[in-house]
Amino acid sequence: MKGIVILCSLLGLVLLSCGTHAADCDEVKNPDDSEFKNFFKNLGCTVTHGAEKVAEVTKPYTDKIGDVAKDIGNTVVQQYDSLKHKITSDDPAPGAPSAVKYDAPTERVPLAPIAPALPAEITNPQPITG
């Protein structure tokens, strides 16, 4: 998971840095620049164009994902509102119990005591007669 986050962050940085130098893609190679600098300019242009193509191709999918997410969010909100109104309504539903017993044990399995009971000889020592 960390690897994916790091990879996406690096890709974002490359895309942002290439976006600032997008005007360099249209220019003719400067003879004063070294081959090293021209290589990275070309690489940046290639990445920028590739990212633009990927964005165009994935736009319908991202739009669909966004619409589905909105629908899910609206459904959750509607269900929450209906549940909230059921709980906070003044008139109880017919047949529903009006009070809940809280005196019943809540544990399915009784818990063991934390400390064992001490024998009576230890808690109430008898005086030694001698």
PDB file of N, CA, C and O in Angstrom, residues 86 89-98:
ATOM      1  N   LYS A  86     -37.385   7.448  12.522  1.00  0.00           N
ATOM      2  CA  LYS A  86     -38.019   6.335  13.219  1.00  0.00           C
ATOM      3  C   LYS A  86     -37.652   6.332  14.691  1.00  0.00           C
ATOM      4  O   LYS A  86     -38.476   6.063  15.552  1.00  0.00           O
ATOM      5  N   SER A  89     -39.124   9.643  16.521  1.00  0.00           N
ATOM      6  CA  SER A  89     -40.549   9.963  16.403  1.00  0.00           C
ATOM      7  C   SER A  89     -41.213   9.856  17.768  1.00  0.00           C
ATOM      8  O   SER A  89     -40.850   9.030  18.608  1.00  0.00           O
ATOM      9  N   ASP A  90     -42.229  10.700  18.000  1.00  0.00           N
ATOM     10  CA  ASP A  90     -42.909  10.733  19.292  1.00  0.00           C
ATOM     11  C   ASP A  90     -43.872   9.565  19.474  1.00  0.00           C
ATOM     12  O   ASP A  90     -44.045   9.059  20.573  1.00  0.00           O
ATOM     13  N   ASP A  91     -44.529   9.144  18.423  1.00  0.00           N
ATOM     14  CA  ASP A  91     -45.472   8.044  18.552  1.00  0.00           C
ATOM     15  C   ASP A  91     -44.772   6.734  18.210  1.00  0.00           C
ATOM     16  O   ASP A  91     -44.262   6.558  17.127  1.00  0.00           O
ATOM     17  N   PRO A  92     -44.754   5.782  19.162  1.00  0.00           N
ATOM     18  CA  PRO A  92     -44.069   4.512  18.899  1.00  0.00           C
ATOM     19  C   PRO A  92     -44.855   3.691  17.885  1.00  0.00           C
ATOM     20  O   PRO A  92     -46.058   3.822  17.746  1.00  0.00           O
ATOM     21  N   ALA A  93     -44.163   2.839  17.187  1.00  0.00           N
ATOM     22  CA  ALA A  93     -44.788   1.972  16.192  1.00  0.00           C
ATOM     23  C   ALA A  93     -45.666   0.952  16.906  1.00  0.00           C
ATOM     24  O   ALA A  93     -45.355   0.529  18.024  1.00  0.00           O
ATOM     25  N   PRO A  94     -46.789   0.552  16.302  1.00  0.00           N
ATOM     26  CA  PRO A  94     -47.659  -0.424  16.974  1.00  0.00           C
ATOM     27  C   PRO A  94     -46.956  -1.775  17.111  1.00  0.00           C
ATOM     28  O   PRO A  94     -46.302  -2.245  16.208  1.00  0.00           O
ATOM     29  N   GLY A  95     -47.124  -2.355  18.296  1.00  0.00           N
ATOM     30  CA  GLY A  95     -46.529  -3.660  18.537  1.00  0.00           C
ATOM     31  C   GLY A  95     -45.083  -3.601  18.992  1.00  0.00           C
ATOM     32  O   GLY A  95     -44.509  -4.618  19.336  1.00  0.00           O
ATOM     33  N   ALA A  96     -44.496  -2.445  18.985  1.00  0.00           N
ATOM     34  CA  ALA A  96     -43.106  -2.326  19.404  1.00  0.00           C
ATOM     35  C   ALA A  96     -43.051  -2.163  20.916  1.00  0.00           C
ATOM     36  O   ALA A  96     -43.884  -1.465  21.497  1.00  0.00           O
ATOM     37  N   PRO A  97     -42.106  -2.797  21.569  1.00  0.00           N
ATOM     38  CA  PRO A  97     -42.005  -2.632  23.022  1.00  0.00           C
ATOM     39  C   PRO A  97     -41.603  -1.198  23.363  1.00  0.00           C
ATOM     40  O   PRO A  97     -40.783  -0.583  22.696  1.00  0.00           O
ATOM     41  N   SER A  98     -42.234  -0.678  24.407  1.00  0.00           N
ATOM     42  CA  SER A  98     -41.961   0.711  24.765  1.00  0.00           C
ATOM     43  C   SER A  98     -40.739   0.829  25.673  1.00  0.00           C
ATOM     44  O   SER A  98     -40.140   1.887  25.750  1.00  0.00           O
TER      45      SER A  98
END
